[in-house]
Amino acid sequence: MLLAFAQGLDVVCGRLESGAVRANPDGTFNVVGNQGDTCGPGTQLDQVVLKVSPSGDVTEETRTLLRKGNPNCVTGRRPDGLHAAASVDCDSALGRHFAQAAHLEAASIQAFLRLREELAQHGADESLRAAALASALDEVMHTDVSTRLARRFGATPPRLQVEARPPRSLFEVALENIVEGCTRETYGALVAHYQALHARDEEIRGVMARIAEDETRHAELSWAIDRWAHERLSDAERATLREARQRAVETLREELASAPDAQLIDAAGIPPPEVAASMLASLERELWA
């Protein structure tokens, strides 16, 4: 189990889906566990079976999709070097949702602090650097309230792991910004406003009202960084950014076709697929055209 954990496998014994160990006649062991998370566009939770030899060699035997992630989850910026979160052992969809959200909100703290450093390295105005720092402080609050909601529904956020990365070029910063900020975070801000209006649960509704205001400011910062970087990039680099945004929007469109858990739609106010598609279309008309 220790060797499997070192390979990034989350093993929680008690249910075969979440974790188990079997000794084989040939002296090897099979370890069952989970990898991935279920909060945010493109995420999924896999069941993985590893084989561990008596000498300590670890090989992957099988990988099976357990659940597709919820693309409507408001997650903020994901920093480069973020490790996939371990699965959340909780029977409540609300618990799993807010535990994964808390994990990614915590990751956003590091994303904004790194963004502030890189903006300084590339000569950005103090106003942009200050806004990045303020956004990091917002994410501290988001982490706290999401953790509180996760625990209320019986879940604990996964441990955060983010690898250190070397400083990036202005183009690399702008590329991440247009995907994570101008596309994903902008859509996430709109989802948060929707949840603030439609969540049946009073506490969730109040939390999302505050988060919606903050995420709107974070999206505005993303667009301000995009305008600032645009003037400093080549025509070819600007064309690459446009293509990256188009791909990000298409990825969102595909993922929004998956219906969230009914409990998330009702209690947490997550938009169903038809509403999500309409929201995405409005952003395409107003911002991404």
CSV table of C-alpha atoms in Angstrom, one decimal, residues 2-287:
chain,number,residue,atom,x,y,z
A,2,LEU,CA,2.9,2.4,0.8
A,3,LEU,CA,4.4,1.8,-2.7
A,4,ALA,CA,1.0,2.3,-4.3
A,5,PHE,CA,0.5,5.5,-2.4
A,6,ALA,CA,3.9,6.7,-3.6
A,7,GLN,CA,2.7,6.2,-7.2
A,8,GLY,CA,-0.2,8.6,-6.5
A,9,LEU,CA,-2.9,6.0,-5.7
A,10,ASP,CA,-5.4,6.8,-3.0
A,11,VAL,CA,-6.3,3.6,-1.1
A,12,VAL,CA,-9.2,3.8,1.3
A,13,CYS,CA,-10.1,0.3,2.4
A,14,GLY,CA,-13.7,-0.6,3.4
A,15,ARG,CA,-15.2,-0.5,-0.1
A,16,LEU,CA,-13.7,-2.4,-3.1
A,17,GLU,CA,-14.3,0.6,-5.3
A,18,SER,CA,-12.1,2.8,-3.1
A,19,GLY,CA,-9.4,0.4,-2.0
A,20,ALA,CA,-8.3,-3.2,-1.4
A,21,VAL,CA,-5.2,-5.4,-1.3
A,22,ARG,CA,-4.9,-9.0,-2.5
A,23,ALA,CA,-2.0,-11.4,-2.2
A,24,ASN,CA,-1.4,-13.5,-5.3
A,25,PRO,CA,0.0,-17.1,-5.4
A,26,ASP,CA,3.1,-15.9,-7.3
A,27,GLY,CA,4.1,-13.6,-4.4
A,28,THR,CA,2.9,-10.4,-6.0
A,29,PHE,CA,0.2,-8.2,-4.6
A,30,ASN,CA,-2.7,-6.3,-6.3
A,31,VAL,CA,-3.6,-3.0,-4.9
A,32,VAL,CA,-6.9,-1.3,-5.8
A,33,GLY,CA,-7.3,2.4,-5.4
A,34,ASN,CA,-8.5,5.6,-7.0
A,35,GLN,CA,-6.8,8.4,-8.9
A,36,GLY,CA,-8.3,11.7,-10.1
A,37,ASP,CA,-11.0,14.0,-8.9
A,38,THR,CA,-14.5,15.0,-9.9
A,39,CYS,CA,-14.6,18.8,-9.7
A,40,GLY,CA,-13.9,20.9,-12.8
A,41,PRO,CA,-13.8,20.6,-16.6
A,42,GLY,CA,-12.0,17.5,-17.9
A,43,THR,CA,-11.7,15.8,-14.5
A,44,GLN,CA,-12.6,12.2,-13.8
A,45,LEU,CA,-12.2,9.6,-11.1
A,46,ASP,CA,-10.5,6.3,-12.1
A,47,GLN,CA,-10.2,3.0,-10.3
A,48,VAL,CA,-6.7,1.7,-10.8
A,49,VAL,CA,-5.3,-1.8,-10.1
A,50,LEU,CA,-1.5,-1.9,-9.5
A,51,LYS,CA,0.7,-5.0,-9.3
A,52,VAL,CA,3.5,-4.9,-6.7
A,53,SER,CA,6.3,-7.4,-7.0
A,54,PRO,CA,8.2,-8.9,-4.0
A,55,SER,CA,11.1,-6.7,-5.0
A,56,GLY,CA,9.0,-3.6,-5.0
A,57,ASP,CA,8.4,-3.0,-8.7
A,58,VAL,CA,5.0,-1.4,-9.4
A,59,THR,CA,3.1,-1.8,-12.6
A,60,GLU,CA,-0.4,-0.6,-13.6
A,61,GLU,CA,-2.6,-3.6,-14.5
A,62,THR,CA,-6.0,-1.9,-15.3
A,63,ARG,CA,-7.6,1.6,-15.2
A,64,THR,CA,-11.4,1.9,-15.2
A,65,LEU,CA,-13.5,5.1,-15.2
A,66,LEU,CA,-15.7,5.4,-12.2
A,67,ARG,CA,-17.1,8.9,-12.6
A,68,LYS,CA,-16.8,11.8,-14.9
A,69,GLY,CA,-16.1,15.1,-13.2
A,70,ASN,CA,-18.6,17.9,-12.8
A,71,PRO,CA,-17.6,20.5,-15.3
A,72,ASN,CA,-19.7,23.1,-13.6
A,73,CYS,CA,-17.7,23.1,-10.5
A,74,VAL,CA,-16.3,26.5,-9.7
A,75,THR,CA,-12.6,25.8,-9.1
A,76,GLY,CA,-10.6,28.9,-9.8
A,77,ARG,CA,-7.2,28.8,-11.4
A,78,ARG,CA,-5.3,25.5,-11.4
A,79,PRO,CA,-1.5,26.1,-11.1
A,80,ASP,CA,1.0,24.3,-13.3
A,81,GLY,CA,2.4,21.4,-11.4
A,82,LEU,CA,-0.8,20.6,-9.6
A,83,HIS,CA,-1.0,16.8,-8.7
A,84,ALA,CA,-4.3,15.1,-9.3
A,85,ALA,CA,-6.3,15.0,-6.1
A,86,ALA,CA,-7.0,11.7,-4.3
A,87,SER,CA,-10.6,10.5,-4.4
A,88,VAL,CA,-13.0,11.6,-1.6
A,89,ASP,CA,-14.5,8.8,0.3
A,90,CYS,CA,-18.0,10.1,0.9
A,91,ASP,CA,-21.4,8.8,0.0
A,92,SER,CA,-22.8,12.4,-0.4
A,93,ALA,CA,-22.4,14.0,-3.8
A,94,LEU,CA,-22.4,17.4,-2.0
A,95,GLY,CA,-19.6,16.2,0.3
A,96,ARG,CA,-17.5,15.1,-2.7
A,97,HIS,CA,-18.2,18.2,-4.6
A,98,PHE,CA,-17.2,20.7,-1.9
A,99,ALA,CA,-14.2,18.6,-0.8
A,100,GLN,CA,-12.8,18.7,-4.4
A,101,ALA,CA,-13.8,22.4,-4.7
A,102,ALA,CA,-11.9,23.2,-1.5
A,103,HIS,CA,-8.8,21.3,-2.8
A,104,LEU,CA,-8.8,23.3,-6.0
A,105,GLU,CA,-9.6,26.6,-4.3
A,106,ALA,CA,-6.4,26.0,-2.1
A,107,ALA,CA,-4.5,25.3,-5.3
A,108,SER,CA,-5.7,28.7,-6.7
A,109,ILE,CA,-4.0,30.5,-3.8
A,110,GLN,CA,-0.6,29.2,-5.1
A,111,ALA,CA,-1.7,30.0,-8.7
A,112,PHE,CA,-2.4,33.6,-8.0
A,113,LEU,CA,0.8,34.1,-5.8
A,114,ARG,CA,2.9,32.6,-8.7
A,115,LEU,CA,1.0,34.9,-11.2
A,116,ARG,CA,1.9,37.9,-9.1
A,117,GLU,CA,5.6,37.0,-9.1
A,118,GLU,CA,5.6,36.4,-12.8
A,119,LEU,CA,3.8,39.6,-13.6
A,120,ALA,CA,6.5,41.4,-11.6
A,121,GLN,CA,9.2,39.6,-13.6
A,122,HIS,CA,7.7,40.7,-16.8
A,123,GLY,CA,7.2,44.3,-15.8
A,124,ALA,CA,3.5,44.5,-15.2
A,125,ASP,CA,1.9,47.5,-13.6
A,126,GLU,CA,1.5,47.5,-9.8
A,127,SER,CA,-2.3,47.4,-10.2
A,128,LEU,CA,-2.2,44.0,-11.9
A,129,ARG,CA,0.2,42.6,-9.3
A,130,ALA,CA,-1.9,44.0,-6.4
A,131,ALA,CA,-5.0,42.4,-7.9
A,132,ALA,CA,-3.3,39.0,-8.2
A,133,LEU,CA,-2.4,39.2,-4.5
A,134,ALA,CA,-5.9,40.2,-3.6
A,135,SER,CA,-7.2,37.3,-5.6
A,136,ALA,CA,-5.0,34.9,-3.6
A,137,LEU,CA,-6.5,36.3,-0.4
A,138,ASP,CA,-10.0,35.7,-1.8
A,139,GLU,CA,-9.1,32.1,-2.5
A,140,VAL,CA,-8.1,31.6,1.2
A,141,MET,CA,-11.6,32.5,2.2
A,142,HIS,CA,-13.0,30.3,-0.6
A,143,THR,CA,-11.0,27.4,0.7
A,144,ASP,CA,-12.2,27.9,4.2
A,145,VAL,CA,-15.9,28.1,3.3
A,146,SER,CA,-15.7,25.2,0.9
A,147,THR,CA,-14.0,23.1,3.5
A,148,ARG,CA,-16.7,23.9,6.0
A,149,LEU,CA,-19.4,22.8,3.5
A,150,ALA,CA,-17.5,19.6,2.7
A,151,ARG,CA,-17.3,18.7,6.4
A,152,ARG,CA,-20.9,19.5,6.9
A,153,PHE,CA,-21.7,16.8,4.3
A,154,GLY,CA,-19.3,14.3,5.7
A,155,ALA,CA,-16.2,14.8,3.5
A,156,THR,CA,-12.6,15.9,3.9
A,157,PRO,CA,-10.7,17.8,1.2
A,158,PRO,CA,-7.8,15.8,-0.4
A,159,ARG,CA,-4.2,16.8,0.4
A,160,LEU,CA,-2.8,19.5,-1.8
A,161,GLN,CA,0.4,18.8,-3.8
A,162,VAL,CA,1.9,21.3,-6.2
A,163,GLU,CA,5.3,20.9,-7.7
A,164,ALA,CA,7.6,23.9,-8.0
A,165,ARG,CA,8.1,25.1,-11.6
A,166,PRO,CA,10.7,27.4,-13.1
A,167,PRO,CA,9.7,30.9,-14.1
A,168,ARG,CA,7.7,31.0,-17.4
A,169,SER,CA,7.9,33.3,-20.4
A,170,LEU,CA,5.3,36.0,-20.9
A,171,PHE,CA,3.8,33.9,-23.7
A,172,GLU,CA,3.4,30.9,-21.4
A,173,VAL,CA,1.8,33.1,-18.7
A,174,ALA,CA,-0.6,34.6,-21.3
A,175,LEU,CA,-1.4,31.1,-22.6
A,176,GLU,CA,-2.4,29.8,-19.2
A,177,ASN,CA,-4.3,33.0,-18.4
A,178,ILE,CA,-6.4,32.8,-21.6
A,179,VAL,CA,-7.4,29.2,-20.8
A,180,GLU,CA,-7.6,29.2,-17.0
A,181,GLY,CA,-8.8,32.8,-16.6
A,182,CYS,CA,-10.5,34.2,-19.7
A,183,THR,CA,-12.3,31.0,-20.4
A,184,ARG,CA,-12.7,28.6,-17.5
A,185,GLU,CA,-12.6,31.2,-14.6
A,186,THR,CA,-15.0,33.5,-16.5
A,187,TYR,CA,-17.4,30.7,-17.1
A,188,GLY,CA,-17.0,29.6,-13.4
A,189,ALA,CA,-17.9,33.2,-12.3
A,190,LEU,CA,-21.2,33.0,-14.2
A,191,VAL,CA,-21.9,29.6,-12.7
A,192,ALA,CA,-21.3,31.0,-9.2
A,193,HIS,CA,-23.9,33.7,-9.9
A,194,TYR,CA,-26.4,31.1,-11.1
A,195,GLN,CA,-25.8,29.0,-7.9
A,196,ALA,CA,-26.3,32.1,-5.7
A,197,LEU,CA,-29.8,32.5,-7.2
A,198,HIS,CA,-30.8,28.8,-7.6
A,199,ALA,CA,-29.3,26.8,-4.7
A,200,ARG,CA,-32.0,25.4,-2.5
A,201,ASP,CA,-29.7,25.1,0.5
A,202,GLU,CA,-29.5,28.5,2.2
A,203,GLU,CA,-25.9,28.2,3.4
A,204,ILE,CA,-24.7,27.2,0.0
A,205,ARG,CA,-26.7,30.0,-1.6
A,206,GLY,CA,-25.0,32.6,0.7
A,207,VAL,CA,-21.5,31.1,0.2
A,208,MET,CA,-21.9,31.2,-3.6
A,209,ALA,CA,-23.2,34.8,-3.5
A,210,ARG,CA,-19.8,35.9,-2.0
A,211,ILE,CA,-17.8,33.6,-4.2
A,212,ALA,CA,-19.6,34.9,-7.3
A,213,GLU,CA,-18.5,38.5,-6.5
A,214,ASP,CA,-14.9,37.4,-6.0
A,215,GLU,CA,-14.7,35.2,-9.1
A,216,THR,CA,-16.1,38.0,-11.2
A,217,ARG,CA,-13.2,40.2,-10.1
A,218,HIS,CA,-10.8,37.4,-10.8
A,219,ALA,CA,-12.2,37.0,-14.3
A,220,GLU,CA,-11.9,40.8,-14.8
A,221,LEU,CA,-8.2,40.5,-13.8
A,222,SER,CA,-7.7,37.7,-16.4
A,223,TRP,CA,-9.0,39.9,-19.1
A,224,ALA,CA,-6.9,42.9,-18.0
A,225,ILE,CA,-3.8,40.6,-18.1
A,226,ASP,CA,-4.8,39.4,-21.5
A,227,ARG,CA,-5.0,43.0,-22.8
A,228,TRP,CA,-1.7,43.9,-21.2
A,229,ALA,CA,0.1,40.8,-22.6
A,230,HIS,CA,-1.5,41.2,-26.0
A,231,GLU,CA,0.5,44.4,-26.7
A,232,ARG,CA,3.8,42.6,-25.9
A,233,LEU,CA,3.4,39.4,-27.9
A,234,SER,CA,4.1,38.7,-31.6
A,235,ASP,CA,1.3,38.2,-34.2
A,236,ALA,CA,2.0,34.5,-34.2
A,237,GLU,CA,1.8,34.2,-30.4
A,238,ARG,CA,-1.5,36.2,-30.4
A,239,ALA,CA,-2.9,33.8,-33.0
A,240,THR,CA,-1.9,30.8,-30.9
A,241,LEU,CA,-3.7,32.3,-27.9
A,242,ARG,CA,-6.9,32.7,-30.0
A,243,GLU,CA,-6.7,29.1,-31.1
A,244,ALA,CA,-6.1,28.0,-27.5
A,245,ARG,CA,-9.2,29.8,-26.3
A,246,GLN,CA,-11.3,28.3,-29.1
A,247,ARG,CA,-10.1,24.8,-28.1
A,248,ALA,CA,-10.9,25.6,-24.4
A,249,VAL,CA,-14.4,26.7,-25.3
A,250,GLU,CA,-15.0,23.6,-27.4
A,251,THR,CA,-13.8,21.4,-24.5
A,252,LEU,CA,-16.2,23.1,-22.2
A,253,ARG,CA,-19.1,22.6,-24.6
A,254,GLU,CA,-18.4,18.8,-24.7
A,255,GLU,CA,-18.1,18.5,-21.0
A,256,LEU,CA,-21.2,20.5,-20.2
A,257,ALA,CA,-23.3,17.9,-21.9
A,258,SER,CA,-22.9,15.6,-18.9
A,259,ALA,CA,-25.6,16.0,-16.3
A,260,PRO,CA,-24.5,16.7,-12.7
A,261,ASP,CA,-25.8,14.6,-9.8
A,262,ALA,CA,-29.4,15.6,-9.1
A,263,GLN,CA,-28.5,16.6,-5.5
A,264,LEU,CA,-26.0,19.1,-6.9
A,265,ILE,CA,-28.6,20.6,-9.2
A,266,ASP,CA,-31.2,20.9,-6.4
A,267,ALA,CA,-29.3,21.8,-3.2
A,268,ALA,CA,-26.2,23.4,-4.7
A,269,GLY,CA,-27.8,25.1,-7.7
A,270,ILE,CA,-25.4,23.6,-10.3
A,271,PRO,CA,-27.0,24.3,-13.8
A,272,PRO,CA,-28.3,21.4,-15.7
A,273,PRO,CA,-26.9,20.7,-19.2
A,274,GLU,CA,-29.4,22.8,-21.1
A,275,VAL,CA,-28.9,25.8,-18.9
A,276,ALA,CA,-25.1,25.4,-18.9
A,277,ALA,CA,-25.2,25.3,-22.7
A,278,SER,CA,-27.2,28.5,-22.8
A,279,MET,CA,-24.8,30.2,-20.4
A,280,LEU,CA,-21.8,29.1,-22.5
A,281,ALA,CA,-23.5,30.4,-25.7
A,282,SER,CA,-24.1,33.8,-24.1
A,283,LEU,CA,-20.4,34.1,-23.2
A,284,GLU,CA,-19.5,33.2,-26.7
A,285,ARG,CA,-21.6,36.0,-28.1
A,286,GLU,CA,-20.6,38.6,-25.6
A,287,LEU,CA,-16.9,37.8,-24.9
